[in-house]
mmCIF file of C-alpha atoms in Angstrom:
data_model
loop_
_atom_site.group_PDB
_atom_site.id
_atom_site.type_symbol
_atom_site.label_atom_id
_atom_site.label_comp_id
_atom_site.label_asym_id
_atom_site.label_seq_id
_atom_site.Cartn_x
_atom_site.Cartn_y
_atom_site.Cartn_z
ATOM 1 C CA MET W 1 35.606 -7.101 18.534
ATOM 2 C CA LYS W 2 35.210 -7.017 14.302
ATOM 3 C CA ARG W 3 31.707 -7.318 14.881
ATOM 4 C CA ALA W 4 31.051 -4.577 17.481
ATOM 5 C CA ILE W 5 33.341 -2.430 15.163
ATOM 6 C CA ARG W 6 31.269 -2.684 12.094
ATOM 7 C CA ALA W 7 27.723 -2.322 14.480
ATOM 8 C CA SER W 8 28.985 0.828 15.659
ATOM 9 C CA LEU W 9 29.696 2.336 12.122
ATOM 10 C CA ILE W 10 26.193 0.871 10.331
ATOM 11 C CA LEU W 11 24.599 2.935 13.454
ATOM 12 C CA LEU W 12 26.277 5.968 12.263
ATOM 13 C CA LEU W 13 24.438 5.658 8.934
ATOM 14 C CA SER W 14 21.731 3.935 9.493
ATOM 15 C CA GLY W 15 20.135 6.335 12.149
ATOM 16 C CA PHE W 16 21.578 5.037 15.773
ATOM 17 C CA SER W 17 24.573 6.532 16.762
ATOM 18 C CA LEU W 18 25.645 5.270 19.946
ATOM 19 C CA SER W 19 29.046 5.347 21.807
ATOM 20 C CA PRO W 20 29.443 4.175 25.294
ATOM 21 C CA LEU W 21 29.035 7.912 26.675
ATOM 22 C CA SER W 22 25.507 8.415 24.373
ATOM 23 C CA ALA W 23 24.493 3.942 25.900
ATOM 24 C CA GLN W 24 24.275 5.607 29.246
ATOM 25 C CA THR W 25 23.172 8.967 29.241
ATOM 26 C CA GLY W 26 20.252 8.636 26.188
ATOM 27 C CA ALA W 27 22.269 10.583 23.766
ATOM 28 C CA THR W 28 20.787 10.173 20.249
ATOM 29 C CA ASP W 29 21.549 12.188 17.063
ATOM 30 C CA LEU W 30 17.689 11.367 15.740
ATOM 31 C CA GLU W 31 18.097 10.254 12.899
ATOM 32 C CA PHE W 32 14.697 8.730 13.232
ATOM 33 C CA LEU W 33 13.243 12.745 13.277
ATOM 34 C CA LYS W 34 14.830 13.614 9.697
ATOM 35 C CA PHE W 35 13.867 9.866 7.772
ATOM 36 C CA ASN W 36 11.072 10.957 5.301
ATOM 37 C CA PRO W 37 8.685 7.387 5.505
ATOM 38 C CA ASP W 38 7.331 7.615 1.757
ATOM 39 C CA ALA W 39 8.200 5.425 -0.808
ATOM 40 C CA ALA W 40 7.048 6.955 -3.992
ATOM 41 C CA SER W 41 9.326 9.858 -2.924
ATOM 42 C CA ALA W 42 12.234 7.950 -1.643
ATOM 43 C CA ALA W 43 12.950 6.847 -5.214
ATOM 44 C CA MET W 44 12.328 10.247 -6.445
ATOM 45 C CA GLY W 45 15.646 11.346 -4.752
ATOM 46 C CA ARG W 46 13.985 12.121 -1.282
ATOM 47 C CA ALA W 47 11.798 14.555 -2.662
ATOM 48 C CA PHE W 48 8.805 14.688 -1.061
ATOM 49 C CA LEU W 49 7.757 18.551 -0.615
ATOM 50 C CA GLY W 50 4.674 19.035 -3.066
ATOM 51 C CA THR W 51 4.701 15.120 -4.436
ATOM 52 C CA GLY W 52 1.249 13.540 -4.221
ATOM 53 C CA SER W 53 2.877 10.611 -1.988
ATOM 54 C CA LYS W 54 1.357 8.610 0.377
ATOM 55 C CA MET W 55 2.818 9.325 3.913
ATOM 56 C CA HIS W 56 0.785 13.009 3.337
ATOM 57 C CA LEU W 57 1.328 13.673 7.320
ATOM 58 C CA TYR W 58 5.233 13.033 7.444
ATOM 59 C CA THR W 59 5.495 15.079 4.452
ATOM 60 C CA ASP W 60 3.447 17.567 2.332
ATOM 61 C CA PRO W 61 -0.010 17.764 3.990
ATOM 62 C CA SER W 62 -1.173 20.153 1.765
ATOM 63 C CA ALA W 63 -0.898 17.024 -1.382
ATOM 64 C CA PHE W 64 -3.796 15.255 0.144
ATOM 65 C CA LEU W 65 -6.263 18.575 -0.064
ATOM 66 C CA ARG W 66 -5.125 18.164 -4.112
ATOM 67 C CA LYS W 67 -6.513 14.716 -3.991
ATOM 68 C CA GLU W 68 -9.429 13.049 -4.957
ATOM 69 C CA GLY W 69 -11.659 11.084 -2.152
ATOM 70 C CA THR W 70 -11.865 11.940 1.734
ATOM 71 C CA LEU W 71 -10.396 8.757 3.803
ATOM 72 C CA TYR W 72 -6.581 7.650 3.013
ATOM 73 C CA ALA W 73 -4.682 5.888 5.049
ATOM 74 C CA GLY W 74 -0.503 4.950 4.171
ATOM 75 C CA TYR W 75 1.468 2.271 5.996
ATOM 76 C CA ALA W 76 5.598 2.101 4.903
ATOM 77 C CA THR W 77 8.741 0.523 5.748
ATOM 78 C CA SER W 78 12.136 0.676 5.444
ATOM 79 C CA PHE W 79 15.077 -1.444 6.591
ATOM 80 C CA MET W 80 18.659 -2.349 5.372
ATOM 81 C CA PRO W 81 19.753 -5.676 3.431
ATOM 82 C CA LEU W 82 22.919 -5.585 5.938
ATOM 83 C CA GLN W 83 25.557 -8.422 4.411
ATOM 84 C CA SER W 84 26.105 -9.652 7.892
ATOM 85 C CA ASP W 85 24.283 -11.946 11.286
ATOM 86 C CA LEU W 86 23.713 -8.430 12.678
ATOM 87 C CA THR W 87 19.991 -7.738 13.127
ATOM 88 C CA PRO W 88 18.202 -5.164 10.636
ATOM 89 C CA ASN W 89 17.241 -2.051 11.599
ATOM 90 C CA SER W 90 13.832 -1.330 10.783
ATOM 91 C CA TYR W 91 11.464 1.657 10.196
ATOM 92 C CA HIS W 92 7.604 1.502 10.364
ATOM 93 C CA ALA W 93 5.296 4.417 9.485
ATOM 94 C CA LEU W 94 1.490 5.112 9.542
ATOM 95 C CA SER W 95 -0.391 7.896 8.870
ATOM 96 C CA MET W 96 -3.949 8.588 8.222
ATOM 97 C CA GLY W 97 -6.142 11.731 6.908
ATOM 98 C CA TYR W 98 -9.267 12.723 6.705
ATOM 99 C CA LYS W 99 -10.878 15.407 4.316
ATOM 100 C CA PRO W 100 -14.381 16.648 5.419
ATOM 101 C CA GLU W 101 -14.627 19.102 2.874
ATOM 102 C CA ASP W 102 -12.270 20.204 -0.224
ATOM 103 C CA HIS W 103 -10.643 22.945 1.990
ATOM 104 C CA TRP W 104 -9.097 21.554 4.976
ATOM 105 C CA GLY W 105 -8.390 18.008 6.289
ATOM 106 C CA LEU W 106 -7.260 15.951 9.427
ATOM 107 C CA PHE W 107 -3.602 13.811 9.890
ATOM 108 C CA GLY W 108 -2.869 11.747 12.062
ATOM 109 C CA GLY W 109 0.321 9.164 12.052
ATOM 110 C CA PHE W 110 2.510 6.912 14.142
ATOM 111 C CA ARG W 111 6.280 6.302 13.401
ATOM 112 C CA VAL W 112 9.015 3.713 15.197
ATOM 113 C CA GLN W 113 12.883 2.596 14.704
ATOM 114 C CA SER W 114 14.004 -0.201 16.499
ATOM 115 C CA GLY W 115 15.692 -3.823 15.646
ATOM 116 C CA ARG W 116 18.795 -2.864 16.370
ATOM 117 C CA VAL W 117 20.652 -5.146 19.386
ATOM 118 C CA ILE W 118 24.522 -3.273 19.941
ATOM 119 C CA PRO W 119 27.432 -4.622 21.760
ATOM 120 C CA LEU W 120 28.080 -2.262 24.291
ATOM 121 C CA ILE W 121 31.865 -1.869 24.834
ATOM 122 C CA ASP W 122 34.078 -0.508 27.611
ATOM 123 C CA GLU W 123 37.048 1.529 27.317
ATOM 124 C CA THR W 124 39.195 -1.572 27.439
ATOM 125 C CA GLY W 125 37.596 -2.660 24.265
ATOM 126 C CA MET W 126 36.118 -5.126 26.179
ATOM 127 C CA GLU W 127 32.080 -6.199 25.472
ATOM 128 C CA TYR W 128 30.170 -5.950 28.686
ATOM 129 C CA GLY W 129 26.411 -6.507 27.573
ATOM 130 C CA THR W 130 24.008 -5.325 24.632
ATOM 131 C CA LEU W 131 21.452 -2.585 24.060
ATOM 132 C CA LYS W 132 18.206 -2.181 22.041
ATOM 133 C CA PRO W 133 17.626 1.012 21.233
ATOM 134 C CA SER W 134 14.312 2.523 19.800
ATOM 135 C CA ASP W 135 12.214 5.794 18.816
ATOM 136 C CA TRP W 136 9.220 6.920 18.036
ATOM 137 C CA SER W 137 6.605 9.445 17.984
ATOM 138 C CA ILE W 138 2.743 9.794 17.844
ATOM 139 C CA ASP W 139 1.904 13.282 15.507
ATOM 140 C CA LEU W 140 -1.459 15.470 14.945
ATOM 141 C CA GLY W 141 -2.007 17.518 11.787
ATOM 142 C CA ALA W 142 -4.110 19.860 10.059
ATOM 143 C CA ALA W 143 -4.764 21.621 6.685
ATOM 144 C CA TRP W 144 -6.528 24.436 5.376
ATOM 145 C CA SER W 145 -6.468 26.034 1.618
ATOM 146 C CA PHE W 146 -7.470 29.430 3.308
ATOM 147 C CA ALA W 147 -7.118 30.628 -0.509
ATOM 148 C CA GLU W 148 -7.568 29.427 -3.989
ATOM 149 C CA ARG W 149 -3.898 28.377 -4.755
ATOM 150 C CA TRP W 150 -2.338 28.338 -0.898
ATOM 151 C CA THR W 151 -2.461 26.197 1.876
ATOM 152 C CA ALA W 152 -1.254 25.929 5.095
ATOM 153 C CA PHE W 153 -0.441 22.988 7.248
ATOM 154 C CA LEU W 154 0.817 22.452 10.763
ATOM 155 C CA SER W 155 1.604 18.931 12.776
ATOM 156 C CA ALA W 156 2.786 18.641 16.412
ATOM 157 C CA GLY W 157 3.344 15.400 17.828
ATOM 158 C CA TYR W 158 5.430 13.967 21.319
ATOM 159 C CA LEU W 159 9.007 11.729 20.440
ATOM 160 C CA HIS W 160 9.857 8.885 22.690
ATOM 161 C CA SER W 161 13.546 7.945 22.624
ATOM 162 C CA PHE W 162 15.410 5.699 24.213
ATOM 163 C CA HIS W 163 19.090 4.832 23.940
ATOM 164 C CA GLY W 164 20.191 3.389 27.555
ATOM 165 C CA GLN W 165 17.862 6.191 29.268
ATOM 166 C CA HIS W 166 14.189 7.374 28.362
ATOM 167 C CA THR W 167 13.727 11.003 26.949
ATOM 168 C CA GLY W 168 10.837 12.684 25.581
ATOM 169 C CA ALA W 169 10.372 15.994 23.883
ATOM 170 C CA LEU W 170 7.276 17.395 21.934
ATOM 171 C CA ILE W 171 8.028 18.440 17.970
ATOM 172 C CA PHE W 172 6.346 20.734 15.618
ATOM 173 C CA GLY W 173 6.229 21.775 12.526
ATOM 174 C CA GLY W 174 4.324 23.586 9.674
ATOM 175 C CA GLY W 175 4.358 25.082 6.086
ATOM 176 C CA VAL W 176 2.646 26.420 3.281
ATOM 177 C CA ASN W 177 1.977 25.664 -0.097
ATOM 178 C CA PHE W 178 1.339 27.269 -3.496
ATOM 179 C CA SER W 179 -0.371 24.829 -6.616
ATOM 180 C CA ASP W 180 -1.463 26.185 -9.981
ATOM 181 C CA GLN W 181 -2.103 24.794 -13.602
ATOM 182 C CA LYS W 182 -0.918 26.329 -16.636
ATOM 183 C CA ILE W 183 -0.792 25.422 -20.473
ATOM 184 C CA ALA W 184 2.586 24.166 -21.843
ATOM 185 C CA PHE W 185 3.120 23.338 -25.493
ATOM 186 C CA GLY W 186 -0.800 22.658 -25.562
ATOM 187 C CA LEU W 187 -0.354 20.189 -22.270
ATOM 188 C CA PRO W 188 -1.831 20.778 -19.246
ATOM 189 C CA LEU W 189 1.092 21.309 -16.692
ATOM 190 C CA LEU W 190 0.403 21.660 -12.672
ATOM 191 C CA TYR W 191 3.142 22.685 -10.476
ATOM 192 C CA SER W 192 3.486 22.929 -6.677
ATOM 193 C CA LEU W 193 5.963 24.925 -4.277
ATOM 194 C CA THR W 194 6.225 24.104 -0.369
ATOM 195 C CA ALA W 195 8.231 26.073 2.205
ATOM 196 C CA SER W 196 8.054 24.414 5.373
ATOM 197 C CA VAL W 197 9.810 24.220 8.954
ATOM 198 C CA THR W 198 10.462 20.378 10.786
ATOM 199 C CA ASN W 199 11.093 19.463 14.196
ATOM 200 C CA VAL W 200 11.051 22.475 15.943
ATOM 201 C CA GLY W 201 9.867 21.392 19.840
ATOM 202 C CA THR W 202 11.108 21.425 23.634
ATOM 203 C CA PRO W 203 13.815 19.989 24.303
ATOM 204 C CA LEU W 204 15.061 16.029 24.928
ATOM 205 C CA GLU W 205 14.243 15.404 28.704
ATOM 206 C CA ASN W 206 15.117 12.611 30.604
ATOM 207 C CA GLY W 207 15.197 14.015 34.209
ATOM 208 C CA LYS W 208 18.774 14.425 34.423
ATOM 209 C CA ALA W 209 22.083 16.160 33.516
ATOM 210 C CA ALA W 210 22.984 14.670 30.988
ATOM 211 C CA SER W 211 23.790 16.415 27.651
ATOM 212 C CA LEU W 212 21.428 15.697 25.359
ATOM 213 C CA PRO W 213 21.671 16.805 21.750
ATOM 214 C CA ASP W 214 19.083 18.923 19.848
ATOM 215 C CA LEU W 215 16.260 18.508 17.831
ATOM 216 C CA PRO W 216 17.275 18.517 13.959
ATOM 217 C CA SER W 217 15.519 21.227 13.031
ATOM 218 C CA ALA W 218 15.136 21.357 9.420
ATOM 219 C CA LEU W 219 13.731 24.624 7.113
ATOM 220 C CA ASN W 220 12.826 22.888 3.461
ATOM 221 C CA LEU W 221 11.875 24.139 0.134
ATOM 222 C CA GLY W 222 10.892 22.192 -2.349
ATOM 223 C CA GLY W 223 8.165 20.887 -5.396
ATOM 224 C CA ASN W 224 7.317 19.159 -8.738
ATOM 225 C CA THR W 225 5.832 20.020 -11.752
ATOM 226 C CA THR W 226 3.662 17.773 -13.542
ATOM 227 C CA LEU W 227 3.437 17.197 -17.475
ATOM 228 C CA ASP W 228 0.311 15.461 -19.483
ATOM 229 C CA ILE W 229 1.787 14.290 -21.907
ATOM 230 C CA ALA W 230 -1.097 12.043 -23.430
ATOM 231 C CA GLU W 231 -3.862 10.132 -22.475
ATOM 232 C CA GLY W 232 -3.311 8.507 -19.004
ATOM 233 C CA HIS W 233 0.489 9.014 -19.259
ATOM 234 C CA ALA W 234 2.582 11.992 -17.191
ATOM 235 C CA ILE W 235 5.400 13.144 -16.096
ATOM 236 C CA THR W 236 6.573 14.684 -13.151
ATOM 237 C CA LEU W 237 10.379 16.182 -11.833
ATOM 238 C CA ALA W 238 10.710 17.347 -8.003
ATOM 239 C CA GLY W 239 12.918 18.864 -6.530
ATOM 240 C CA MET W 240 14.140 19.869 -2.520
ATOM 241 C CA LEU W 241 16.985 21.608 -0.801
ATOM 242 C CA ALA W 242 17.113 22.067 3.027
ATOM 243 C CA LEU W 243 18.729 23.231 5.521
ATOM 244 C CA ARG W 244 19.450 21.838 8.681
ATOM 245 C CA LEU W 245 19.714 24.103 11.549
ATOM 246 C CA GLY W 246 22.421 23.993 14.441
ATOM 247 C CA SER W 247 24.174 20.758 12.899
ATOM 248 C CA HIS W 248 27.946 19.690 10.849
ATOM 249 C CA PRO W 249 28.719 22.047 8.713
ATOM 250 C CA MET W 250 28.867 19.108 5.891
ATOM 251 C CA GLU W 251 25.289 17.764 7.444
ATOM 252 C CA ARG W 252 23.751 21.379 6.960
ATOM 253 C CA VAL W 253 22.550 21.527 3.731
ATOM 254 C CA TYR W 254 21.087 18.134 1.935
ATOM 255 C CA GLY W 255 18.626 17.478 -1.054
ATOM 256 C CA GLY W 256 17.665 15.194 -4.011
ATOM 257 C CA VAL W 257 15.848 15.468 -7.612
ATOM 258 C CA GLY W 258 13.394 13.023 -8.834
ATOM 259 C CA LEU W 259 11.705 12.098 -11.905
ATOM 260 C CA ASP W 260 8.568 9.793 -11.844
ATOM 261 C CA TYR W 261 6.739 8.502 -15.786
ATOM 262 C CA GLU W 262 2.984 6.968 -14.936
ATOM 263 C CA VAL W 263 1.878 5.260 -17.402
ATOM 264 C CA MET W 264 -2.058 4.693 -17.628
ATOM 265 C CA HIS W 265 -2.784 5.627 -14.403
ATOM 266 C CA LEU W 266 -1.460 2.226 -13.251
ATOM 267 C CA VAL W 267 2.218 2.193 -13.039
ATOM 268 C CA ASP W 268 4.934 4.752 -11.854
ATOM 269 C CA LEU W 269 8.507 4.273 -12.792
ATOM 270 C CA GLN W 270 10.589 6.646 -10.911
ATOM 271 C CA GLY W 271 14.398 7.393 -10.086
ATOM 272 C CA GLY W 272 16.570 10.167 -8.848
ATOM 273 C CA TRP W 273 19.572 11.150 -7.008
ATOM 274 C CA SER W 274 19.979 12.503 -3.792
ATOM 275 C CA TRP W 275 22.697 14.362 -0.969
ATOM 276 C CA GLN W 276 22.806 13.788 3.026
ATOM 277 C CA ASN W 277 24.849 13.735 5.588
ATOM 278 C CA GLY W 278 27.684 14.465 3.249
ATOM 279 C CA HIS W 279 26.921 11.174 1.385
ATOM 280 C CA SER W 280 24.959 10.875 -2.457
ATOM 281 C CA SER W 281 23.234 8.451 -3.586
ATOM 282 C CA TRP W 282 21.154 7.218 -6.650
ATOM 283 C CA THR W 283 17.598 5.953 -6.452
ATOM 284 C CA MET W 284 15.057 3.997 -7.772
ATOM 285 C CA GLY W 285 11.240 2.400 -7.830
ATOM 286 C CA LEU W 286 8.297 1.204 -8.964
ATOM 287 C CA GLY W 287 4.976 2.256 -8.142
ATOM 288 C CA ALA W 288 1.473 0.523 -8.877
ATOM 289 C CA LYS W 289 -1.631 1.023 -8.204
ATOM 290 C CA TYR W 290 -5.447 0.219 -9.165
ATOM 291 C CA ARG W 291 -8.709 1.507 -7.789
ATOM 292 C CA MET W 292 -8.481 2.427 -4.186
ATOM 293 C CA VAL W 293 -5.126 0.550 -3.386
ATOM 294 C CA SER W 294 -1.385 1.409 -4.435
ATOM 295 C CA LEU W 295 1.880 -0.224 -3.474
ATOM 296 C CA ASP W 296 5.578 1.167 -3.896
ATOM 297 C CA PHE W 297 8.911 0.000 -3.421
ATOM 298 C CA ALA W 298 12.208 2.199 -3.408
ATOM 299 C CA TYR W 299 15.717 1.091 -3.460
ATOM 300 C CA ILE W 300 18.577 3.528 -2.438
ATOM 301 C CA LEU W 301 22.019 2.921 -3.556
ATOM 302 C CA SER W 302 24.180 4.441 -1.036
ATOM 303 C CA GLY W 303 27.521 4.749 -2.484
ATOM 304 C CA LYS W 304 29.584 1.417 -3.117
ATOM 305 C CA ASP W 305 28.995 -0.308 0.445
ATOM 306 C CA LYS W 306 26.038 -2.238 -0.297
ATOM 307 C CA THR W 307 25.662 -2.704 3.507
ATOM 308 C CA PHE W 308 24.095 0.489 3.565
ATOM 309 C CA ASN W 309 21.410 -0.047 0.848
ATOM 310 C CA GLN W 310 18.161 0.880 2.007
ATOM 311 C CA LEU W 311 14.969 -0.844 0.580
ATOM 312 C CA ARG W 312 11.450 0.727 1.431
ATOM 313 C CA LEU W 313 8.120 -0.344 0.831
ATOM 314 C CA GLY W 314 4.866 1.649 1.058
ATOM 315 C CA LEU W 315 1.262 0.327 1.390
ATOM 316 C CA GLY W 316 -1.485 3.056 0.683
ATOM 317 C CA LEU W 317 -5.611 3.339 0.389
ATOM 318 C CA CYS W 318 -7.429 5.940 -0.424
ATOM 319 C CA PHE W 319 -11.764 6.092 -0.904
#
């Protein structure tokens, strides 16, 4: 019984929120769609807008157009190092992009969250079975620079969710970015600002009259500024603020700030702070890159309970 109670608590914070009712109706709070898969920006307070992340389709597609190279592929995974015998809850994402010309690009991606085995509890507190929930989506996107400093982007995808019953929905997103370069203290200063809307789409459908949640639509505003302080050394400050539509007041506003120090274009040291779902978290990370390959590690310290800390890994290729 204690194991089942602990599982339910972990699900609330890790992305699978389930009760006997939701297990029977297929309802889920869709934390899966609120998740930032990029390890580099996760280490910077989860401030992913305007930054040079690897998972462009799921963060800020405009960042890819400001990079060198015509083809990229990024993979990211996240899991919770649980202090118990419960099966881990894992998240995997793949994001790819192709830039035929410098002013436009196309994107594709896939993400999945699964792995949890949930004991089902009846009204008397007895366990009567188990459930293995999962969420996944297939996504496409495009970005184009329509003016010298302006870039717009759009995304669309199909979401499938299983929490006792199969449900599906179409999801859309889009945004606009402004980027420019100035001279500050005699040094080059790059800055970028992005506004976007995410997870707008059709209601979840499962062919029955069950009560299903709305998509976690959100308005996002964020950006970053990078100062080249010396040859091969740069400091980036990033920040993001978001408003989640139609959610509980404690979950409506979230965001974060972060800092990145790049050393010789080979190593990145990162740290930050974020606020989400009424909880604050400290974040830290380390990135390494050589030629066309990059590797990122992020660790999220979620309050006092180490059970809910998260480790994220990211691998990127750019040609």
